[in-house]
Amino acid sequence: MNAIAHDFLTNEQNTERKANYGFIETHFPELYQVCEQIDYYYTKDHSCCLVKVRLFLELWCHEVGEKIKLRPPVRGELINKIKQIEASGKVPPYVIDMLDTLRAESNKGVHIQRHIDGQFRADILISKYKLKGMMEDVFELTKYLVLNVAGISEQPLDTWTEPEVSEQAELVHQALQGNADASIAIAMHFSGLLKKLDQQTTASKPHYFQYQRDLEYWLDKAERQGSNDCWLLYATSCVNKHLLNLSSEDADDYFKKAIETDESGEAEWEFYLYLCRIGQHSRGQAYLNSAGEKGHQEALHCLLAQYYKQDELAFNKWLNRSLEVADKKALTTDAFNKLDLWEEDTANELNLRKLRTALIKAEAYQAPGVQFIRGYCEYHGLLNCEQNQDSGTRKMLEGSAQLPEYLWYEKRLYDALKLDQSNYHKALDLYPAALQQTENVIEKAQMKFDAAMIIVELLKNANKVKTPQNLKVLIRESAKEGCEQAKQFLASPSGKALMRDSSYVCQKVKRKAVDRTKQKKARKQAKSARRK
């Protein structure tokens, strides 16, 4: 064994990892074994990993069939088992979609594939990004079985945790025997170690040079063994200056090689991030669009945020693409968008039906943040909901934390919280964004007066209150912009007394000065990058 591999074994042999599936070991021992094997092969052999995923689906269908008492029991091919469970109506649509997607992808691991060189091979090349998404779906299906179907009160991890490289001796042995998946796994391991060292502030980094050599060695081996993942790792390693013989100038070529074989959009997304970092935003936009076309979820989120309230046609295009790839956040965005359209014309029955359908679908798929929309409907008594302001406010607050960050939800939430004394502080936090989302001048004036009255109420029980604007300025601006309540308040004895009271003092928080030296340096780097 070569010196680098030997050093790897002696220094990194025992690495612990969190057990993703410990919560099912007692209740579903057979399924637990399969899930552990899926994690085991995740870094070692993608084809074996896919085979184990398919076995997991078979077992999952039988376990669910037993728990929901399907008669006749599930049987036949895997696709028929899934259809039987779907026909029962006891499993939500998003679970069926996960099962179908995993079935289609895992089938590739048990079939012979003809590669571009004309040879028939039993192994399957799948991107790390796509495989990771499958692992997350397997974990979600396991949680659904335990928590929702079996009703067992366990505390699993919130999300699937990627297994760290373990049992290094076997991994190195497989890599030296020609396993490209094992080689790229070792290279990614050293890349991760270098990133950790980059974050350290101490000047002494004795292992840095050795890790760089190790990364180059295993990357080169993965390339010669035909790994498609090696090109993206080459590119990101160049960007991070982790390779001794390559610099960030070489990153472009490696990104382009990665894009040639990438089907998931991960390479385009990483290239877009790199181009934005060096100031080439217009060039990066094309790669962002390409990643979105391929269905890369982070790229689609970025595109939706980019065009929301800016370009309706482009926004709808990317929203439809997100819905095609079954992105759960897109379901929430779609329902929110249809709520906006209906509120613009509440007499439009077609828009109302579209809103109702979108909301039902988002709830069926347990889309993140959809609770906010349901709470909004409850608060106002919409969509045949019984009006309940307390329940509606609570659901809006809980759901707002999970909403996509680009959605304009602040005004709706502010309008509810400004009437609830226990949430006055949260209402003031939302006020600046809510004001920005309001176009009508009179509505803006009313919002300013409402915020001023909230501040007055809070000051009755506290010596100081954090406010978005000076109290007296808010009242004056509100009256000047046409708020009748503000005008009446200023004319009243209490209003006049407040405006004369010099004890109301506004102290502005001093902001840290902008570092002009850093800005100047960044502009110079961007200029030199453009020249190249």
Coordinates of C-alpha atoms in Angstrom, one line a residue:
M1 CA 0.0 0.0 0.0
N2 CA 1.3 3.5 -0.9
A3 CA 2.6 5.9 1.8
I4 CA -0.4 8.3 1.4
A5 CA -3.0 5.5 1.9
H6 CA -1.0 4.2 4.9
D7 CA -0.9 7.7 6.5
F8 CA -4.6 8.0 5.9
L9 CA -5.2 4.7 7.8
T10 CA -3.1 5.5 10.8
N11 CA -4.4 9.1 11.3
E12 CA -8.1 8.8 10.4
Q13 CA -9.1 5.2 11.1
N14 CA -11.8 5.6 13.8
T15 CA -14.4 8.2 12.8
E16 CA -17.7 8.1 14.6
R17 CA -21.0 9.1 13.0
K18 CA -24.5 9.7 14.2
A19 CA -26.9 6.8 13.7
N20 CA -29.7 8.1 11.5
Y21 CA -32.0 5.1 12.1
G22 CA -31.5 4.2 15.7
F23 CA -35.1 5.1 16.4
I24 CA -36.4 2.1 14.5
E25 CA -34.0 -0.6 15.7
T26 CA -36.4 -2.0 18.3
H27 CA -39.6 -1.6 16.4
F28 CA -38.6 -2.5 12.9
P29 CA -35.3 -4.5 13.1
E30 CA -35.3 -5.8 9.5
L31 CA -35.9 -2.4 8.1
Y32 CA -33.2 -1.0 10.4
Q33 CA -30.6 -3.4 9.0
V34 CA -31.5 -2.3 5.4
C35 CA -31.4 1.4 6.3
E36 CA -28.0 1.0 7.9
Q37 CA -26.7 -0.8 4.8
I38 CA -28.0 2.1 2.7
D39 CA -25.9 4.5 4.7
Y40 CA -23.0 2.1 4.6
Y41 CA -22.9 1.9 0.9
Y42 CA -23.6 5.6 0.4
T43 CA -19.9 6.5 0.3
K44 CA -18.6 3.1 -0.9
D45 CA -20.7 1.9 -3.9
H46 CA -23.6 3.8 -5.5
S47 CA -24.9 0.7 -7.3
C48 CA -25.2 -1.3 -4.1
C49 CA -26.7 1.7 -2.4
L50 CA -29.5 1.8 -5.0
V51 CA -30.1 -1.9 -4.7
K52 CA -30.6 -1.5 -0.9
V53 CA -32.9 1.5 -1.5
R54 CA -35.1 -0.7 -3.7
L55 CA -35.1 -3.4 -1.0
F56 CA -36.1 -0.8 1.5
L57 CA -39.1 0.2 -0.6
E58 CA -40.3 -3.4 -0.8
L59 CA -40.0 -3.8 3.0
W60 CA -41.6 -0.4 3.7
C61 CA -44.7 -1.3 1.6
H62 CA -45.1 -4.6 3.5
E63 CA -44.8 -2.9 6.9
V64 CA -47.2 -0.1 6.0
G65 CA -49.7 -2.7 4.5
E66 CA -49.6 -4.6 7.8
K67 CA -50.1 -1.5 9.9
I68 CA -53.0 -0.1 7.9
K69 CA -54.5 -3.6 7.5
L70 CA -54.7 -3.7 3.7
R71 CA -56.8 -6.6 2.4
P72 CA -55.7 -8.4 0.3
P73 CA -52.1 -7.9 1.6
V74 CA -49.6 -6.0 -0.7
R75 CA -48.1 -8.4 -3.3
G76 CA -46.7 -8.6 -6.8
E77 CA -44.2 -6.2 -8.4
L78 CA -43.1 -3.1 -6.4
I79 CA -45.1 -0.8 -8.7
N80 CA -48.3 -2.8 -7.9
K81 CA -47.5 -2.6 -4.1
I82 CA -47.3 1.1 -4.3
K83 CA -50.6 1.3 -6.3
Q84 CA -52.3 -0.8 -3.7
I85 CA -51.2 1.5 -0.9
E86 CA -52.3 4.5 -3.0
A87 CA -55.7 3.0 -3.7
S88 CA -56.3 2.6 0.1
G89 CA -56.4 6.4 0.5
K90 CA -54.7 6.1 3.8
V91 CA -51.4 7.5 2.7
P92 CA -51.0 11.1 1.6
P93 CA -50.0 11.9 -2.1
Y94 CA -46.5 13.3 -1.3
V95 CA -45.6 9.9 0.2
I96 CA -46.7 8.1 -3.0
D97 CA -44.7 10.5 -5.1
M98 CA -41.6 9.8 -3.0
L99 CA -42.1 6.1 -3.4
D100 CA -42.5 6.4 -7.2
T101 CA -39.5 8.6 -7.6
L102 CA -37.3 6.3 -5.5
R103 CA -38.6 3.2 -7.3
A104 CA -37.7 4.7 -10.7
E105 CA -34.2 5.8 -9.6
S106 CA -33.3 2.6 -7.7
N107 CA -34.3 0.5 -10.6
K108 CA -31.2 1.8 -12.4
G109 CA -29.1 -0.1 -9.8
V110 CA -30.5 -3.5 -10.7
H111 CA -30.4 -3.2 -14.5
I112 CA -27.5 -3.4 -16.9
Q113 CA -26.6 0.0 -18.4
R114 CA -24.9 0.7 -21.8
H115 CA -22.4 3.5 -21.4
I116 CA -21.1 6.0 -23.9
D117 CA -18.1 3.8 -24.8
G118 CA -20.6 1.1 -26.0
Q119 CA -19.8 -1.3 -23.1
F120 CA -22.5 -2.9 -21.0
R121 CA -21.9 -2.4 -17.3
A122 CA -23.7 -3.4 -14.1
D123 CA -22.6 -0.3 -12.1
I124 CA -24.5 3.0 -12.3
L125 CA -23.0 6.5 -12.2
I126 CA -25.2 8.8 -10.2
S127 CA -24.3 12.3 -8.9
K128 CA -23.7 12.7 -5.2
Y129 CA -26.3 15.5 -5.1
K130 CA -29.0 13.3 -6.6
L131 CA -28.1 10.3 -4.3
K132 CA -28.2 12.6 -1.3
G133 CA -31.7 13.7 -2.2
M134 CA -32.7 10.0 -2.3
M135 CA -31.2 9.3 1.1
E136 CA -33.2 12.2 2.5
D137 CA -36.4 10.8 1.0
V138 CA -35.7 7.3 2.5
F139 CA -35.3 9.0 5.9
E140 CA -38.6 10.9 5.5
L141 CA -40.4 7.7 4.6
T142 CA -39.0 5.9 7.6
K143 CA -40.1 8.8 9.9
Y144 CA -43.6 8.7 8.4
L145 CA -43.9 4.9 9.0
V146 CA -42.8 5.2 12.7
L147 CA -44.6 8.4 13.7
N148 CA -47.7 8.6 11.5
V149 CA -48.5 4.9 10.6
A150 CA -47.2 3.0 13.6
G151 CA -47.9 5.8 16.1
I152 CA -44.7 5.2 18.0
S153 CA -43.5 8.2 20.1
E154 CA -39.8 8.2 19.2
Q155 CA -37.5 11.2 18.7
P156 CA -35.6 10.8 15.4
L157 CA -33.2 13.3 14.1
D158 CA -34.8 16.3 12.3
T159 CA -33.1 15.6 9.0
W160 CA -30.9 12.8 7.5
T161 CA -27.3 13.3 8.5
E162 CA -24.7 12.4 5.9
P163 CA -22.5 9.5 7.2
E164 CA -18.9 10.5 7.7
V165 CA -16.2 8.4 6.1
S166 CA -15.7 5.4 8.4
E167 CA -13.9 2.1 8.3
Q168 CA -11.1 3.7 6.3
A169 CA -9.1 0.5 5.7
E170 CA -11.9 -1.1 3.7
L171 CA -12.6 2.2 1.9
V172 CA -9.0 2.6 0.9
H173 CA -8.8 -1.1 -0.1
Q174 CA -11.9 -0.7 -2.4
A175 CA -10.5 2.5 -3.9
L176 CA -7.2 0.8 -4.7
Q177 CA -9.1 -2.1 -6.3
G178 CA -10.7 0.3 -8.8
N179 CA -13.9 1.5 -7.1
A180 CA -14.4 5.1 -8.2
D181 CA -17.1 5.8 -5.6
A182 CA -14.7 4.9 -2.8
S183 CA -12.0 7.1 -4.3
I184 CA -14.2 10.2 -4.6
A185 CA -15.5 9.6 -1.1
I186 CA -11.9 9.7 0.3
A187 CA -11.2 12.8 -1.8
M188 CA -14.3 14.5 -0.4
H189 CA -13.2 13.5 3.1
F190 CA -9.9 15.4 2.7
S191 CA -11.7 18.3 1.1
G192 CA -13.8 18.5 4.2
L193 CA -10.8 18.4 6.5
L194 CA -9.2 21.3 4.6
K195 CA -12.4 23.4 4.9
K196 CA -12.3 22.8 8.6
L197 CA -8.7 24.0 8.8
D198 CA -9.6 27.1 6.7
Q199 CA -12.0 28.1 9.4
Q200 CA -9.4 27.9 12.1
T201 CA -7.8 31.2 13.1
T202 CA -4.6 29.7 14.5
A203 CA -1.5 30.2 12.4
S204 CA -0.2 26.7 12.9
K205 CA -1.8 24.1 10.5
P206 CA 0.7 21.2 10.5
H207 CA -1.5 18.8 8.5
Y208 CA -2.6 21.3 5.8
F209 CA 0.1 20.5 3.3
Q210 CA -0.3 16.7 3.8
Y211 CA -4.1 16.9 3.3
Q212 CA -3.6 18.9 0.1
R213 CA -1.3 16.1 -1.2
D214 CA -3.9 13.5 -0.2
L215 CA -6.7 15.4 -1.9
E216 CA -4.7 15.6 -5.1
Y217 CA -3.8 11.9 -5.0
W218 CA -7.4 10.6 -4.5
L219 CA -8.9 13.1 -7.0
D220 CA -6.4 12.0 -9.6
K221 CA -7.3 8.3 -8.9
A222 CA -11.0 9.0 -9.0
E223 CA -10.5 10.8 -12.4
R224 CA -8.6 7.8 -13.9
Q225 CA -11.3 5.5 -12.5
G226 CA -14.0 7.4 -14.4
S227 CA -15.9 9.2 -11.6
N228 CA -18.0 12.1 -12.9
D229 CA -18.1 13.7 -9.5
C230 CA -14.4 14.4 -9.6
W231 CA -14.7 17.4 -12.0
L232 CA -16.9 19.4 -9.6
L233 CA -14.6 18.6 -6.7
Y234 CA -11.7 19.7 -8.8
A235 CA -13.4 23.0 -9.5
T236 CA -14.4 23.7 -5.9
S237 CA -11.0 22.7 -4.7
C238 CA -9.4 25.2 -7.2
V239 CA -11.8 27.9 -5.9
N240 CA -10.9 27.2 -2.3
K241 CA -7.1 27.0 -3.1
H242 CA -6.9 23.4 -1.8
L243 CA -4.8 22.0 -4.7
L244 CA -1.0 22.6 -4.8
N245 CA -0.6 22.6 -8.6
L246 CA -3.8 24.3 -9.6
S247 CA -5.2 27.8 -8.8
S248 CA -8.6 29.5 -9.0
E249 CA -7.9 30.4 -12.7
D250 CA -8.2 26.7 -13.5
A251 CA -11.7 26.5 -12.0
D252 CA -13.5 27.6 -15.1
D253 CA -12.3 24.6 -17.2
Y254 CA -13.2 22.1 -14.5
F255 CA -16.7 23.6 -13.9
K256 CA -17.3 23.2 -17.6
K257 CA -16.2 19.6 -17.6
A258 CA -18.5 19.0 -14.6
I259 CA -21.4 20.6 -16.4
E260 CA -21.0 18.2 -19.4
T261 CA -21.8 15.2 -17.3
D262 CA -24.1 16.7 -14.7
E263 CA -27.8 16.0 -14.9
S264 CA -28.9 17.5 -11.6
G265 CA -27.8 21.1 -12.0
E266 CA -25.4 21.0 -9.1
A267 CA -22.4 21.9 -11.2
E268 CA -24.2 24.9 -12.8
W269 CA -25.3 26.1 -9.3
E270 CA -21.8 25.9 -7.9
F271 CA -20.4 27.7 -11.0
Y272 CA -23.0 30.4 -10.5
L273 CA -22.0 30.9 -6.9
Y274 CA -18.4 31.1 -7.9
L275 CA -19.1 33.7 -10.7
C276 CA -21.1 35.8 -8.3
R277 CA -18.3 35.7 -5.8
I278 CA -15.8 37.2 -8.3
G279 CA -18.3 39.8 -9.5
Q280 CA -19.4 38.2 -12.9
H281 CA -23.2 38.3 -12.1
S282 CA -24.4 38.6 -15.7
R283 CA -22.4 35.6 -16.8
G284 CA -23.5 33.6 -13.8
Q285 CA -27.2 34.2 -14.6
A286 CA -27.0 31.9 -17.6
Y287 CA -25.7 29.0 -15.4
L288 CA -28.3 29.8 -12.7
N289 CA -31.1 29.5 -15.4
S290 CA -29.6 26.2 -16.6
A291 CA -29.5 24.8 -13.1
G292 CA -33.1 25.8 -12.7
E293 CA -34.1 24.1 -16.0
K294 CA -32.5 20.9 -14.7
G295 CA -34.7 21.1 -11.5
H296 CA -32.0 22.0 -9.0
Q297 CA -34.0 23.1 -5.9
E298 CA -31.6 25.8 -4.5
A299 CA -31.3 27.3 -8.0
L300 CA -35.1 27.4 -8.3
H301 CA -35.5 29.0 -4.9
C302 CA -33.0 31.7 -6.0
L303 CA -34.8 32.3 -9.3
L304 CA -38.2 32.6 -7.5
A305 CA -36.7 35.1 -5.1
Q306 CA -35.1 37.0 -7.9
Y307 CA -38.4 37.5 -9.9
Y308 CA -41.0 37.7 -7.1
K309 CA -42.9 40.9 -7.5
Q310 CA -40.4 42.0 -10.2
D311 CA -41.3 40.0 -13.3
E312 CA -44.6 38.1 -13.3
L313 CA -43.9 36.0 -16.5
A314 CA -40.5 34.9 -15.3
F315 CA -41.8 34.2 -11.8
N316 CA -44.6 32.0 -13.1
K317 CA -42.2 30.1 -15.5
W318 CA -39.9 29.1 -12.6
L319 CA -42.8 28.5 -10.3
N320 CA -44.2 26.0 -12.8
R321 CA -40.8 24.3 -13.1
S322 CA -40.5 24.0 -9.3
L323 CA -44.0 22.4 -9.2
E324 CA -42.9 20.0 -12.0
V325 CA -40.0 18.7 -9.8
A326 CA -42.3 18.4 -6.8
D327 CA -40.6 21.0 -4.6
K328 CA -42.6 21.4 -1.5
K329 CA -41.7 25.0 -1.0
A330 CA -43.1 25.7 -4.4
L331 CA -46.5 24.4 -3.3
T332 CA -46.6 27.0 -0.5
T333 CA -45.5 29.7 -2.9
D334 CA -48.2 28.6 -5.4
A335 CA -51.0 28.8 -2.8
F336 CA -49.7 32.2 -1.6
N337 CA -49.6 33.5 -5.1
K338 CA -53.2 32.4 -5.8
L339 CA -54.2 34.0 -2.5
D340 CA -52.8 37.3 -3.8
L341 CA -54.6 36.9 -7.2
W342 CA -57.9 36.2 -5.5
E343 CA -57.7 39.1 -3.1
E344 CA -57.1 41.4 -6.0
D345 CA -60.6 40.3 -7.3
T346 CA -62.6 38.5 -4.7
A347 CA -65.6 38.2 -7.0
N348 CA -63.6 35.9 -9.4
E349 CA -64.9 32.4 -8.8
L350 CA -62.2 30.8 -10.9
N351 CA -59.4 32.3 -8.8
L352 CA -61.2 31.2 -5.7
R353 CA -61.4 27.6 -7.0
K354 CA -57.7 27.7 -7.9
L355 CA -56.8 29.0 -4.5
R356 CA -58.8 26.3 -2.8
T357 CA -57.2 23.5 -4.9
A358 CA -53.6 24.9 -4.4
L359 CA -54.2 25.1 -0.6
I360 CA -55.6 21.5 -0.4
K361 CA -52.6 20.2 -2.4
A362 CA -50.1 22.1 -0.3
E363 CA -51.6 20.7 2.9
A364 CA -51.8 17.2 1.5
Y365 CA -48.0 17.3 0.8
Q366 CA -47.3 19.0 4.1
A367 CA -45.6 21.9 2.4
P368 CA -43.5 24.1 4.8
G369 CA -45.3 27.3 5.8
V370 CA -48.7 26.3 4.5
Q371 CA -50.0 26.6 8.0
F372 CA -49.7 30.4 7.7
I373 CA -52.2 30.5 4.8
R374 CA -54.6 28.2 6.7
G375 CA -54.3 30.5 9.7
Y376 CA -54.9 33.6 7.6
C377 CA -58.1 31.9 6.2
E378 CA -59.2 31.1 9.8
Y379 CA -58.5 34.6 11.0
H380 CA -60.7 36.2 8.3
G381 CA -63.2 33.3 7.9
L382 CA -62.2 32.6 4.3
L383 CA -62.7 29.4 2.2
N384 CA -65.6 28.2 4.4
C385 CA -63.4 28.3 7.5
E386 CA -65.1 29.2 10.8
Q387 CA -63.7 32.5 11.9
N388 CA -61.3 32.1 14.8
Q389 CA -58.9 35.0 15.3
D390 CA -56.9 33.4 18.2
S391 CA -56.3 30.2 16.4
G392 CA -55.6 32.0 13.1
T393 CA -53.0 34.3 14.7
R394 CA -51.3 31.3 16.3
K395 CA -51.1 29.4 13.1
M396 CA -49.9 32.4 11.2
L397 CA -47.1 33.0 13.7
E398 CA -46.0 29.3 13.6
G399 CA -46.2 29.1 9.9
S400 CA -44.3 32.3 9.1
A401 CA -41.0 30.9 10.3
Q402 CA -41.2 28.2 7.6
L403 CA -42.4 30.3 4.7
P404 CA -39.9 30.9 1.8
E405 CA -38.0 34.1 2.7
Y406 CA -39.0 36.0 -0.4
L407 CA -42.8 35.9 0.1
W408 CA -44.4 39.1 1.3
Y409 CA -46.2 37.8 4.4
E410 CA -45.3 40.6 6.8
K411 CA -48.3 42.9 6.1
R412 CA -50.8 40.1 6.6
L413 CA -49.2 39.1 9.9
Y414 CA -48.8 42.7 11.1
D415 CA -52.5 43.4 10.5
A416 CA -53.3 40.6 12.9
L417 CA -50.7 41.2 15.5
K418 CA -51.4 45.0 15.9
L419 CA -54.7 44.1 17.5
D420 CA -53.2 41.6 19.9
Q421 CA -51.6 43.3 22.9
S422 CA -49.4 40.3 23.8
N423 CA -47.8 40.5 20.3
Y424 CA -47.1 44.2 20.1
H425 CA -43.3 43.8 20.1
K426 CA -43.5 41.3 17.2
A427 CA -45.8 43.7 15.3
L428 CA -43.3 46.5 15.6
D429 CA -40.6 44.2 14.3
L430 CA -42.8 43.5 11.2
Y431 CA -43.8 47.1 10.7
P432 CA -40.9 48.3 8.4
A433 CA -41.4 45.4 5.9
A434 CA -45.2 45.7 6.1
L435 CA -45.0 49.4 5.3
Q436 CA -42.8 48.7 2.3
Q437 CA -45.3 46.2 1.0
T438 CA -48.2 48.7 1.1
E439 CA -48.8 50.8 -2.0
N440 CA -51.9 52.9 -1.0
V441 CA -50.9 56.2 0.6
I442 CA -53.8 56.3 3.0
E443 CA -53.1 52.7 4.2
K444 CA -49.5 53.7 4.8
A445 CA -50.6 56.7 6.9
Q446 CA -52.9 54.5 8.9
M447 CA -50.2 51.9 9.5
K448 CA -47.9 54.7 10.8
F449 CA -50.6 55.8 13.3
D450 CA -51.3 52.3 14.4
A451 CA -47.5 51.7 15.0
A452 CA -47.4 55.0 17.0
M453 CA -50.3 53.9 19.2
I454 CA -48.6 50.5 19.8
I455 CA -45.5 52.4 21.0
V456 CA -47.6 54.5 23.4
E457 CA -49.2 51.4 24.9
L458 CA -45.9 49.7 25.4
L459 CA -44.4 52.8 27.0
K460 CA -47.1 52.6 29.7
N461 CA -45.4 49.5 31.1
A462 CA -41.8 50.2 30.2
N463 CA -39.3 53.0 30.4
K464 CA -38.0 52.4 26.9
V465 CA -39.1 50.6 23.7
K466 CA -37.2 49.7 20.6
T467 CA -39.1 51.4 17.8
P468 CA -38.7 51.5 14.0
Q469 CA -39.1 55.3 13.9
N470 CA -39.5 58.3 16.3
L471 CA -42.9 58.3 18.0
K472 CA -43.8 61.9 17.3
V473 CA -42.5 61.8 13.8
L474 CA -44.8 58.8 13.1
I475 CA -47.8 60.7 14.3
R476 CA -47.0 63.9 12.4
E477 CA -46.3 62.0 9.1
S478 CA -49.5 60.0 9.5
A479 CA -51.6 63.1 9.9
K480 CA -49.8 64.8 7.0
E481 CA -50.4 61.9 4.7
G482 CA -54.1 61.9 5.3
C483 CA -54.9 59.6 8.3
E484 CA -58.1 61.0 9.9
Q485 CA -57.4 59.2 13.2
A486 CA -54.0 60.9 13.4
K487 CA -55.6 64.3 12.7
Q488 CA -58.2 63.8 15.4
F489 CA -55.6 62.6 17.9
L490 CA -53.4 65.7 17.3
A491 CA -56.4 67.9 17.9
S492 CA -57.4 66.0 21.1
P493 CA -56.1 67.1 24.6
S494 CA -54.2 63.8 25.1
G495 CA -52.6 64.2 21.7
K496 CA -51.5 67.8 22.4
A497 CA -50.1 66.7 25.8
L498 CA -48.1 63.9 24.2
M499 CA -46.6 66.2 21.5
R500 CA -45.6 68.7 24.1
D501 CA -44.2 66.2 26.5
S502 CA -40.4 66.5 26.4
S503 CA -39.9 63.2 28.3
Y504 CA -40.4 61.2 25.0
V505 CA -36.8 61.0 23.8
C506 CA -35.6 59.1 20.8
Q507 CA -32.1 57.8 20.9
K508 CA -30.7 56.5 17.6
V509 CA -28.5 53.4 17.7
K510 CA -25.1 54.1 16.3
R511 CA -24.3 51.8 13.4
K512 CA -20.8 50.5 12.7
A513 CA -19.0 52.4 10.0
V514 CA -18.6 50.6 6.6
D515 CA -15.1 49.3 6.0
R516 CA -14.2 51.3 2.8
T517 CA -10.8 49.5 2.5
K518 CA -12.5 46.2 2.1
Q519 CA -14.9 47.6 -0.5
K520 CA -12.0 49.1 -2.5
K521 CA -10.1 45.8 -2.4
A522 CA -13.2 43.9 -3.6
R523 CA -13.7 46.3 -6.5
K524 CA -10.1 45.9 -7.6
Q525 CA -10.4 42.1 -7.5
A526 CA -13.6 42.2 -9.5
K527 CA -11.9 44.5 -12.1
S528 CA -8.9 42.2 -12.5
A529 CA -11.3 39.2 -12.9
R530 CA -13.2 40.9 -15.7
R531 CA -10.0 41.7 -17.6
K532 CA -9.1 38.0 -17.5

